[in-house]
Coordinates of C-alpha atoms in Angstrom, one line a residue:
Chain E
X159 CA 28.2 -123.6 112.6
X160 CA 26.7 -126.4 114.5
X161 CA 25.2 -126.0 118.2
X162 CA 28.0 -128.2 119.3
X163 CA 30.6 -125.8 118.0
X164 CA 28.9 -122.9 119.1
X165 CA 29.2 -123.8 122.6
X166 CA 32.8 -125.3 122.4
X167 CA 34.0 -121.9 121.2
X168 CA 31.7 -119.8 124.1
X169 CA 33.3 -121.8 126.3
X170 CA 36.7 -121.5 125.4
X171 CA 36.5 -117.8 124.8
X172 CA 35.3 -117.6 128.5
X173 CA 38.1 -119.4 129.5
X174 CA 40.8 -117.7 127.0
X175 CA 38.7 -114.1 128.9
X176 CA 39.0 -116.1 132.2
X177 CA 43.2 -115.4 131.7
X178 CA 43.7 -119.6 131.4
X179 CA 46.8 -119.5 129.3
X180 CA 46.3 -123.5 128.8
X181 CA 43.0 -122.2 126.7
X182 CA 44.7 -119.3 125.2
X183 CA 47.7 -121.6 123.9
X184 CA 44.5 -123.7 122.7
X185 CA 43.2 -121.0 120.7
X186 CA 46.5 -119.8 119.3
X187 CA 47.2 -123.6 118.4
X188 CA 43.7 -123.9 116.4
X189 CA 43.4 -120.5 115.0
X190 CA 47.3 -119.2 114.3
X191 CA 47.3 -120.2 110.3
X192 CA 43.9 -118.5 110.2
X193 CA 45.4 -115.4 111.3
X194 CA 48.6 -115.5 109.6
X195 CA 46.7 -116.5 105.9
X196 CA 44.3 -112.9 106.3
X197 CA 47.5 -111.7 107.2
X198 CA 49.6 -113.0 104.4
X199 CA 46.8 -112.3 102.3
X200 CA 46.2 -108.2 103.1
X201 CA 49.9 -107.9 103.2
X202 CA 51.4 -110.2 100.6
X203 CA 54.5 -111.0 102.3
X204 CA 55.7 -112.2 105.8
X205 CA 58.2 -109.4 106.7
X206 CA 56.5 -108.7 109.5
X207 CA 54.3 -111.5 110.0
X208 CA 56.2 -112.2 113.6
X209 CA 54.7 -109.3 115.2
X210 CA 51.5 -108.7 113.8
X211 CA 50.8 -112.5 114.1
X212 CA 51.4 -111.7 118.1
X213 CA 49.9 -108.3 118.2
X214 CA 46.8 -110.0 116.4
X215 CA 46.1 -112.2 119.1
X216 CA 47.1 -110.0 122.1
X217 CA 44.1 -108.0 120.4
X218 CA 42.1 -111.3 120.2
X219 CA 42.9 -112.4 123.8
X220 CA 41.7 -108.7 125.2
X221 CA 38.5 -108.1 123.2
X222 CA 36.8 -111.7 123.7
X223 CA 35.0 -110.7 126.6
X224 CA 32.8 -108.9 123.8
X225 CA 32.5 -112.2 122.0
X226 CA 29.0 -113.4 122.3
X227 CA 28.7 -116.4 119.5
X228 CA 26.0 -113.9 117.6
X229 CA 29.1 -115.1 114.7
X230 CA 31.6 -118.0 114.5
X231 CA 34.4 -117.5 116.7
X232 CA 36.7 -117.3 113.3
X233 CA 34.6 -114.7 111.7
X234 CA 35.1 -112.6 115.1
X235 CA 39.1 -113.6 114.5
X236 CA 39.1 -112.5 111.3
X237 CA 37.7 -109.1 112.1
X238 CA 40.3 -108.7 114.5
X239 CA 42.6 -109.8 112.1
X240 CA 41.5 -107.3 109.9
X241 CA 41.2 -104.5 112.2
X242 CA 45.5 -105.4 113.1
X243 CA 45.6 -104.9 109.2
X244 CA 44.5 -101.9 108.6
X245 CA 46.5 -100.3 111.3
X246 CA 49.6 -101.7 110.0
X247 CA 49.1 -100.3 106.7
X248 CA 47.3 -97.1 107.4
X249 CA 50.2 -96.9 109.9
X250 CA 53.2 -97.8 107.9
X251 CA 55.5 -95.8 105.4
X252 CA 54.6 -96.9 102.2
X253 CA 57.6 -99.6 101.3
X254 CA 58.3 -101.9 98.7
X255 CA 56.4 -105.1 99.5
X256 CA 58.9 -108.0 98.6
X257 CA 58.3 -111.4 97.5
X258 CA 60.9 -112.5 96.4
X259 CA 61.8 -114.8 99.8
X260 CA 58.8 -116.4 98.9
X261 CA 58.8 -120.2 99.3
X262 CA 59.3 -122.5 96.0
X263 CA 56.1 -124.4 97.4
X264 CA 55.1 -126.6 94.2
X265 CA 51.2 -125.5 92.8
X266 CA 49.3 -127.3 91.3
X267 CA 51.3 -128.8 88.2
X268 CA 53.0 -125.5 87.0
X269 CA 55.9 -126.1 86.0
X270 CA 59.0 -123.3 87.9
X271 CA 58.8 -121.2 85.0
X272 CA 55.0 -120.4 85.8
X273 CA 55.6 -120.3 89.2
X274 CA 58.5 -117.6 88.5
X275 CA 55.8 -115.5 86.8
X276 CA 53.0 -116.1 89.3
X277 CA 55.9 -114.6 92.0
X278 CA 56.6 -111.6 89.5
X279 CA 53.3 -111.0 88.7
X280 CA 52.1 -111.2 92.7
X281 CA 54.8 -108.5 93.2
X282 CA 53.5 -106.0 90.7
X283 CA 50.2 -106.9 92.1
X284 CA 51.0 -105.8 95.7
X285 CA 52.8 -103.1 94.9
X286 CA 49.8 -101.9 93.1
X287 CA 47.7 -102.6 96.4
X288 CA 50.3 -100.3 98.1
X289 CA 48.3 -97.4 96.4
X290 CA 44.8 -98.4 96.6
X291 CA 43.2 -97.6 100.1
X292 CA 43.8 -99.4 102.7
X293 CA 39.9 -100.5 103.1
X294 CA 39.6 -100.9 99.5
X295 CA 42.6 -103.1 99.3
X296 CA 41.5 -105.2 102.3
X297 CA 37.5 -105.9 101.0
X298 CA 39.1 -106.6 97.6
X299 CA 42.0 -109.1 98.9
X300 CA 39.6 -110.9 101.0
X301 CA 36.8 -111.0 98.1
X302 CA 39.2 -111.9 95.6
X303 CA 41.9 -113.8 96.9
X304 CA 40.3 -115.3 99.8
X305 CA 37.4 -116.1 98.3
X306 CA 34.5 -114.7 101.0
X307 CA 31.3 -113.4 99.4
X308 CA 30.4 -110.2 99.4
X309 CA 28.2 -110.4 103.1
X310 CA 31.1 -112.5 104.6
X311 CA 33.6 -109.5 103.9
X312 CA 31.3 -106.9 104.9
X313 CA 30.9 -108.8 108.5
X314 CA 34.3 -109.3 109.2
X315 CA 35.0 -105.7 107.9
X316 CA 31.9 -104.1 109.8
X317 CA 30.4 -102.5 106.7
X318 CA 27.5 -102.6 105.0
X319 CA 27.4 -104.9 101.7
X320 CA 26.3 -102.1 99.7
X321 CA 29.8 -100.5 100.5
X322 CA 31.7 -103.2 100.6
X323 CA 30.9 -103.6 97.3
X324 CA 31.9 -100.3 96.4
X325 CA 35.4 -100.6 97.8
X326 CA 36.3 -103.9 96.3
X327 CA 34.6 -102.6 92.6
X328 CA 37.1 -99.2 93.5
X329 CA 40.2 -101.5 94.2
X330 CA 39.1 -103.6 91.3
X331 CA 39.5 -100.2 88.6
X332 CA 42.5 -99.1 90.4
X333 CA 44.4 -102.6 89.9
X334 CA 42.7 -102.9 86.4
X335 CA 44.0 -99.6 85.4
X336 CA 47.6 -100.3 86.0
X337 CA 47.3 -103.7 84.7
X338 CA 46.4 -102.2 80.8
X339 CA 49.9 -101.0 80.7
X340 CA 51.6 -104.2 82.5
X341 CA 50.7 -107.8 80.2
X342 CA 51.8 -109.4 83.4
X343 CA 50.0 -108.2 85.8
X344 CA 46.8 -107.9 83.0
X345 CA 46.9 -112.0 82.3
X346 CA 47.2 -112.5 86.2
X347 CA 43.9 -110.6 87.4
X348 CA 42.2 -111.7 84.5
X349 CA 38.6 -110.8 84.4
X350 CA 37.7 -114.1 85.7
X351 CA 39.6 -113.6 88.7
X352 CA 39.2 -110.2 89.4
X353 CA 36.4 -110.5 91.6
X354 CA 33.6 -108.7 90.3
X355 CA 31.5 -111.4 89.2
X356 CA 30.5 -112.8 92.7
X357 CA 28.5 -111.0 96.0
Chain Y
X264 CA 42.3 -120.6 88.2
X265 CA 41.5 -118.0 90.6
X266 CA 43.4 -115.4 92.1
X267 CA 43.6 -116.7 95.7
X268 CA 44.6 -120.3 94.4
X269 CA 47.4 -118.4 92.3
X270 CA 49.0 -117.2 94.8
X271 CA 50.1 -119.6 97.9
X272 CA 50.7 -118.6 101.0
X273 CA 54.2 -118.6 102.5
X274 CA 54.5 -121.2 105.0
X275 CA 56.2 -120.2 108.9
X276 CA 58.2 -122.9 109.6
X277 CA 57.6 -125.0 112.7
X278 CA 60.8 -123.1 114.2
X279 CA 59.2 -119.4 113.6
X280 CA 56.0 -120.7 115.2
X281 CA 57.7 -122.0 118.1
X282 CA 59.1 -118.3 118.2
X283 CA 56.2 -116.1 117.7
X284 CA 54.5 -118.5 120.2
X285 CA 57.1 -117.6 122.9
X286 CA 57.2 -114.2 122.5
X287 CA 53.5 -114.0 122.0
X288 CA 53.0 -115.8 125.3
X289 CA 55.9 -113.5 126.7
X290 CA 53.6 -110.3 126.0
X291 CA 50.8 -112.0 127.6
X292 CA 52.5 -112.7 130.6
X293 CA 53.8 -109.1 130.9
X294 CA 50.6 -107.4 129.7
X295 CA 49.0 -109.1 133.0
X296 CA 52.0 -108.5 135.5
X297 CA 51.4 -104.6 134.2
X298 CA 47.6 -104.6 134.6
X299 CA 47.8 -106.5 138.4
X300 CA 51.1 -104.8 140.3
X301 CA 51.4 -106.2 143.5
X302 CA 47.9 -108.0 144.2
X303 CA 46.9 -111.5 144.8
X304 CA 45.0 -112.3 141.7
X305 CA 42.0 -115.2 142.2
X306 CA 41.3 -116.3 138.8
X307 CA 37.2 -117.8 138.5
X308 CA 38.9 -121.0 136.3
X309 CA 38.0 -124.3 138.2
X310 CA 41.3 -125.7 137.6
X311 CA 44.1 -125.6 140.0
X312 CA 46.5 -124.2 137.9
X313 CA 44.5 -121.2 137.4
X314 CA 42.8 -121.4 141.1
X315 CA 45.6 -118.1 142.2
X316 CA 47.9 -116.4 140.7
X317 CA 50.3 -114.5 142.6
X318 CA 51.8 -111.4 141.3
X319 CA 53.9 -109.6 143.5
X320 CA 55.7 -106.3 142.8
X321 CA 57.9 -104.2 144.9
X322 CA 56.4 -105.9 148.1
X323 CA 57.4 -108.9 150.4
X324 CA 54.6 -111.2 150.8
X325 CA 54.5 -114.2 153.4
X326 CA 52.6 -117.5 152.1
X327 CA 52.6 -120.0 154.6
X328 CA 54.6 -118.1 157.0
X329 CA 57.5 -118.2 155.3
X330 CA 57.9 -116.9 151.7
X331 CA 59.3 -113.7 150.3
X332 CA 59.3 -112.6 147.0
X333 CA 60.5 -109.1 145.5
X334 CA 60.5 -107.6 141.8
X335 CA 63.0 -106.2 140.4
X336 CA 63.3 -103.3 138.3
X337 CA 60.3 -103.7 136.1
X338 CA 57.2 -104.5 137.4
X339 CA 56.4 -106.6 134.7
X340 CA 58.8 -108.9 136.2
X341 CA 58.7 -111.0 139.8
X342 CA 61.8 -112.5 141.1
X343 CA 63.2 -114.5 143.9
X344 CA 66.1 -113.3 145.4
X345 CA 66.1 -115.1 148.5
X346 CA 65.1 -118.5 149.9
X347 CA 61.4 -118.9 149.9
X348 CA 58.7 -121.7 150.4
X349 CA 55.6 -121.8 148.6
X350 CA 52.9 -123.7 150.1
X351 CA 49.7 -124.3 148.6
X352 CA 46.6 -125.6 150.8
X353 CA 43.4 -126.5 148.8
X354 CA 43.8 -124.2 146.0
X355 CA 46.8 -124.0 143.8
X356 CA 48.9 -121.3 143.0
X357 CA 50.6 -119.7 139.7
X358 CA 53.8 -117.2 140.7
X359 CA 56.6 -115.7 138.5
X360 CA 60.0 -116.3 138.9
X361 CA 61.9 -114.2 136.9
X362 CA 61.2 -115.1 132.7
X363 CA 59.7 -118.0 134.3
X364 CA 56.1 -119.4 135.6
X365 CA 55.6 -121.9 138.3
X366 CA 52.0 -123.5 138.3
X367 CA 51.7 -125.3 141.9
X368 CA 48.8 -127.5 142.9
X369 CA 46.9 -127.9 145.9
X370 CA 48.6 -129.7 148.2
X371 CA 52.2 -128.7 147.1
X372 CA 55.3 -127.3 149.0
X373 CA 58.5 -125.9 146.6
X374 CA 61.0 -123.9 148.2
X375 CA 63.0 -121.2 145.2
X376 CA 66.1 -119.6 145.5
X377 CA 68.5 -118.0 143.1
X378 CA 67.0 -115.0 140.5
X379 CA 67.4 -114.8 136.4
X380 CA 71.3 -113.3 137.1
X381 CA 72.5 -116.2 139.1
X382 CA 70.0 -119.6 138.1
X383 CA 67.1 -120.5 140.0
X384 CA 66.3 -123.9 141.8
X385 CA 63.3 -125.1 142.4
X386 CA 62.7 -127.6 145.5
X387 CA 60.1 -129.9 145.1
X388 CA 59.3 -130.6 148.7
X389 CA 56.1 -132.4 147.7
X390 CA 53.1 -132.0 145.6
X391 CA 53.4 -131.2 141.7
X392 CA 54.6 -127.9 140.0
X393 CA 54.5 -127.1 136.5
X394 CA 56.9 -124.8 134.8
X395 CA 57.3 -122.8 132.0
X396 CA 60.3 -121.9 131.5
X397 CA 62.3 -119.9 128.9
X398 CA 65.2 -122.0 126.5
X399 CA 68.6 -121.3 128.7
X400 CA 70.6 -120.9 125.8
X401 CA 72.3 -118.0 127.0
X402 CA 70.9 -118.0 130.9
X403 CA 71.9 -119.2 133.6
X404 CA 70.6 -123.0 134.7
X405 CA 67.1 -123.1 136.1
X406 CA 66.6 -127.0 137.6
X407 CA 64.3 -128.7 139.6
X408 CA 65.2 -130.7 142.3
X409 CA 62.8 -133.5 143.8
X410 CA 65.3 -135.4 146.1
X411 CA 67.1 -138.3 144.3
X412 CA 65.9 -136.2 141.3
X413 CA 67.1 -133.3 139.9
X414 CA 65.4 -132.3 136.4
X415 CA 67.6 -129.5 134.7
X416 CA 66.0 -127.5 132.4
X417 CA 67.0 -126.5 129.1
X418 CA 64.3 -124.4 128.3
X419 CA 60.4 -126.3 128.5
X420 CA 57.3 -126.8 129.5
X421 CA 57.2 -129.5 132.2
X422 CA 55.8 -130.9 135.6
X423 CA 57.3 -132.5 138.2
X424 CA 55.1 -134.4 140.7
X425 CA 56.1 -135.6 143.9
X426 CA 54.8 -138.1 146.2
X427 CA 56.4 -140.1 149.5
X428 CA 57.9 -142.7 147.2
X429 CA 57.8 -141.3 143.6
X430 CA 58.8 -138.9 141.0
X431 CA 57.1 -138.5 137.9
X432 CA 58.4 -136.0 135.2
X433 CA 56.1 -134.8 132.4
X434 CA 57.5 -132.7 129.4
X435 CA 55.1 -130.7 127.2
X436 CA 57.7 -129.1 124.9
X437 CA 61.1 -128.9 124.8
X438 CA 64.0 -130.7 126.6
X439 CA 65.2 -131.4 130.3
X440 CA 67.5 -133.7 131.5
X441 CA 66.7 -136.0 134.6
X442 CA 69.5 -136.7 136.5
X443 CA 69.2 -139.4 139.6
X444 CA 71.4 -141.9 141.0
X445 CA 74.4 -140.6 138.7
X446 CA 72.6 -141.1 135.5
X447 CA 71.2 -138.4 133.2
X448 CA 67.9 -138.7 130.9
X449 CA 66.9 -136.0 128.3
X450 CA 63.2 -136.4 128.2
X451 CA 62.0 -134.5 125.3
X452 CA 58.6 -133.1 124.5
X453 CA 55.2 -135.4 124.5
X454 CA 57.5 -137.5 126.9
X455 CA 57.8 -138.7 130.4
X456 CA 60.2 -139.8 132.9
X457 CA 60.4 -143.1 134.4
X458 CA 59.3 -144.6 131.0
X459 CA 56.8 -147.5 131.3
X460 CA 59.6 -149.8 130.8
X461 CA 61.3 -148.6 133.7
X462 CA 58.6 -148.8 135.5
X463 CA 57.6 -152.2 134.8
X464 CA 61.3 -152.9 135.4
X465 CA 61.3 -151.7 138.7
X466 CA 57.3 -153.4 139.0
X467 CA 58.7 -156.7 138.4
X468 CA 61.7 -156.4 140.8
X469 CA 62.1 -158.2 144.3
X470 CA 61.4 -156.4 146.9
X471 CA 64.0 -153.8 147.7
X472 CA 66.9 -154.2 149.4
X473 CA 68.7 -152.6 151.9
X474 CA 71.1 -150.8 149.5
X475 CA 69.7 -147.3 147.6
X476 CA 68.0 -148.6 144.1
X477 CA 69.7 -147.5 140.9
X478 CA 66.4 -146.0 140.0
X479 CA 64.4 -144.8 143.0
X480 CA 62.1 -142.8 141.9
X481 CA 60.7 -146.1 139.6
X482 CA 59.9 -148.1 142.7
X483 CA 56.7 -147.0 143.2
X484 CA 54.8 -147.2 139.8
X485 CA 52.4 -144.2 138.9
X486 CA 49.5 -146.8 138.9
X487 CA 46.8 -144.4 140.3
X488 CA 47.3 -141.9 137.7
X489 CA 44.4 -142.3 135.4
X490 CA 45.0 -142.7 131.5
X491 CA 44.6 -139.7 130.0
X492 CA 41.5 -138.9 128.4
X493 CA 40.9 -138.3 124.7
X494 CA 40.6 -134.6 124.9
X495 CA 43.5 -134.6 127.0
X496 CA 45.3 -136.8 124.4
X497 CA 43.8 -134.3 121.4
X498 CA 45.0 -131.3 123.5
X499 CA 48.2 -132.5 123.8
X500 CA 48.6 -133.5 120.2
X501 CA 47.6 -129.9 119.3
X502 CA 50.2 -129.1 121.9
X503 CA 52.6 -130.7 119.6
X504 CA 52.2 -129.9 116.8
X505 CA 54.5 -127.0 116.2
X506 CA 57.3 -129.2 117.7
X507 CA 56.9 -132.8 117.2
X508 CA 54.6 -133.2 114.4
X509 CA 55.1 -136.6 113.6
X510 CA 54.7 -137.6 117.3
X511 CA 51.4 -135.4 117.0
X512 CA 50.3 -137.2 113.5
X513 CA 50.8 -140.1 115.3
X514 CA 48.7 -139.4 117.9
X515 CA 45.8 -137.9 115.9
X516 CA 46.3 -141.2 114.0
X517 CA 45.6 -143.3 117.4
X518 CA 42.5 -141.2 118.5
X519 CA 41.0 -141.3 115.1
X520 CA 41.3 -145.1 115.5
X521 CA 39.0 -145.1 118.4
X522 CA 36.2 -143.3 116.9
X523 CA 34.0 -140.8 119.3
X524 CA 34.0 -137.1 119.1
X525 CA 37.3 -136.6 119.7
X526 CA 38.3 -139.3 117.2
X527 CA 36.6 -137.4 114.7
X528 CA 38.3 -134.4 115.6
X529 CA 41.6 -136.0 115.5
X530 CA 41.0 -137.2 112.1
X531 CA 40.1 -133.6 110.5
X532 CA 43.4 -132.3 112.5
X533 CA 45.6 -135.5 111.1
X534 CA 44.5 -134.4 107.9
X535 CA 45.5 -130.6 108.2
X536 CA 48.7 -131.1 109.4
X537 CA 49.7 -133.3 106.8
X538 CA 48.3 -130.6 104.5
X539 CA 50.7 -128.3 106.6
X540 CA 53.3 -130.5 106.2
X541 CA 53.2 -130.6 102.4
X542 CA 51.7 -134.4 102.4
X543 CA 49.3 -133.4 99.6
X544 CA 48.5 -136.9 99.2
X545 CA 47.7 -138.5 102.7
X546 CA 46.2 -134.7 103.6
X547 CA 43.5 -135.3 100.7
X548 CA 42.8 -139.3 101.5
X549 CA 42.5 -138.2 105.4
X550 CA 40.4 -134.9 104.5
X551 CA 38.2 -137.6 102.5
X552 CA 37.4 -140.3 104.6
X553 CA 36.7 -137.7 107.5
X554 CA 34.0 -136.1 105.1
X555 CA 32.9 -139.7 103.9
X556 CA 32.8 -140.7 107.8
X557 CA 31.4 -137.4 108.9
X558 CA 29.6 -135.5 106.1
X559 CA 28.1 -133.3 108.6
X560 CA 30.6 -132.9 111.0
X561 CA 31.6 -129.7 112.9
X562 CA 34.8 -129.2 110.3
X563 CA 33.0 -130.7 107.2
X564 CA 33.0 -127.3 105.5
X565 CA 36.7 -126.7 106.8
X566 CA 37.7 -130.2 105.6
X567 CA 36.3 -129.2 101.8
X568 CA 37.4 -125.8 101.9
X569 CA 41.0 -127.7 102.3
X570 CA 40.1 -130.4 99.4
X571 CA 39.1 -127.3 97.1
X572 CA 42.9 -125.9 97.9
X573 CA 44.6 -129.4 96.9
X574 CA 42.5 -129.6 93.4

């Protein structure tokens, strides 16, 4: 993060602290797709994306007078993020997660037929997530599918690496476990991808 | 292929946005009417809109000898329900009307009547006010009225300013409709009212005559209002995005042209959006050339971290 930075996002978390809606609407308008991908990503579908998008920031809004700039002002989202999570889920009654209103956005070349697997095979994996604990699932979603290193999760999750490590390798046996009975779900969280091979 | 480039991420459409946005702001709003019942709040912000806020619940408060305001049920709600004037001296003021906000500045006079039930008008006596206001699909009209102007709202964000001679509309989102000398403009979001045009019109006219001018708030053109400056112009792009993203694009587009901070900002944000906006294509050759221009700049790692998604 570069000095300039730094300062720009002190200042408009004093101002966003300050109650200046013009600087809160500037902070929702630069950080909202940040929020919603952690939240996307933890929860694998927008069902209730609305309201926890909202009740993520009203968190952000009230807690910024903590924010210091010891960390980017998006790791100190993120952990916010996180935190709005966790309490969804640990919260919640476990449910179905469904995918299937999931957008037909192209990737990459695949052609619809892979992309009608990738959707299956993301729905078996989230269900699976539905039984892993909630901390595990959350250091292993934002390891593995968000790509953050190992010291990047443990920040935004305020753990130590050591047992951030330990969560994402327990999510990582749970998942691999149900995927030796389901080809699917096996050729989707391939070794490769599974997310024990970086941090 | 990793995991996380698998699986994208549903898009919220620009309408959702717009939504959560409201009601987020909504929460906000009510969040700090619950935490400050019935106080004059004096907020530390140097700008006018935030110099006070006045939150008024179950009470009758005189401002400038004259003004009465009352909540209704809820204290998380502030309404007019009978004539008032609002007059602000060197500091500005922010009140609730009902589901809506009113941000005067110094130097302004408004008098409000009507409440959420029956409409609300707004008198612009002088001075500027800027509202927020709630869409009225479904409630009952909320307008403006600024002499030979009246600006009806449809449901915005939007300032009216007010001089001896002129009336200058300014719409940050959404839609009102000007209506003066028996006409009626819709002046959307990004947009203002008179246009340039008009007022150049009006500029170039002979000097008025004795009979009213089809356009009299044009007369007088808005000449001593700076240009706006390019954070103001990035801001308000930003500001646009969710609801006019081509008008937005277009606008990075402009700033990025001159260069400067900002410019360099505006070209990293041209070339998100059109990565929001599924323009794989002009989102990679913008993301590019802002890493090419500015290998070290302050969304360098932001602008790869995009590139990586698009491979």
């Amino acid at each position: 993060m570069t000095p300039l930075r730094k300062v720009a996002d002190l200042e408009l978390a004093k101002r966003c602290c300050a109650g200046e809606h013009a600087a809160q609407r500037d902070l929702f308008q630069r950080e909202k797709r940040r929020v919603h991908a952690t939240l996307y990503r933890v929860l694998g579908s927008n069902a209730e994306m609305d309201d926890l998008v909202q009740v993520a920031f009203l968190e952000i809004f009230k807690t910024l007078r903590g924010f210091r700039g010891e960390a980017s002002l998006g790791t100190w989202i993120d952990r916010i993020t996180v935190r709005v999570a966790f309490a969804h889920i640990a919260h919640r009654k476990t449910a179905p997660v469904s995918l299937a209103v999931v957008a037909d956005v192209p990737t990459g070349d695949a052609s619809a037929e892979e992309r009608a697997m990738t959707r299956q095979a993301a729905r078996r994996l989230y269900a699976v997530l539905d039984r892993v604990e909630a901390r595990q699932r959350i250091a292993w979603v934002l390891h593995v599918l968000e790509g953050k290193s190992i010291e990047e999760v443990a920040l935004v999750m305020e753990a130590s690496a050591v047992l951030t490590k330990v969560r994402v390798w327990r999510a990582r046996r749970a998942i691999e476990a149900h995927a030796r009975r389901d080809p699917l779900l096996k050729e989707f969280v391939s070794p490769a991808s599974a997310g024990g091979e970086r941090g | 292929m990793g995991l996380g480039k698998k699986l994208d991420i549903e898009p919220l459409g620009e309408q959702r946005w717009s939504r959560i946005e409201r009601d987020l702001f909504e929460r906000v709003a009510e969040a700090e009417a619950r935490a400050e019942p019935a106080v004059e709040r004096v907020a530390s912000a140097p700008r006018w809109r935030m110099a006070t806020a006045l939150v008024l619940a179950g009470a009758v408060a005189a401002v400038g000898g004259a003004v009465a305001w009352r909540s209704l049920s809820t204290p998380a709600r502030v309404v007019a329900v009978v004539p008032s004037r609002i007059t602000t001296a060197a500091a500005g003021s922010s009140v609730n009307v009902g589901e809506a906000t009113l941000d005067l500045a110094p130097q302004s006079t408004v008098f409000v009547s009507g409440d959420d039930a029956q409409g609300v008008t707004v008198a612009l006596d002088r001075g500027r006010v800027e509202c927020e206001v709630p869409p009225r699909k479904g409630r009952p009209p909320f307008s403006v009225d600024a002499g030979d102007v009246i600006v009806r709202v449809v449901g915005t964000h939007f300032a009216v300013t007010r001089s001896d001679t002129d009336v200058k509309v300014d719409v940050e989102r959404g839609v009102v409709q000007v209506v003066t000398a028996g006409r009626q403009i819709d002046v959307h979001a990004g947009e203002h009212w008179p246009t340039e045009s008009v007022v150049s019109a009006a500029s170039a006219r002979p000097p008025p005559s004795p009979e009213p001018a089809a356009v009299p708030s044009a007369t007088t053109p808005s000449s001593a209002t700076p240009p706006p400056s390019p954070r103001e112009l990035y801001e308000s792009a930003s500001r646009l995005e969710a609801s006019r993203p081509d008008l937005a694009v277009s606008m990075y587009r402009d700033l990025a042209s001159r260069g400067g901070p900002w410019g360099m900002n505006a070209l990293f944000a041209q070339g998100r959006l059109e990565l929001d906006r599924g323009h794989a294509g002009e989102a990679r050759r913008l993301l590019e050339s802002y890493l090419a221009r500015y290998p070290s700049g302050p969304n360098a790692d932001d602008a790869r971290q995009l590139l990586e998604r698009l491979r």
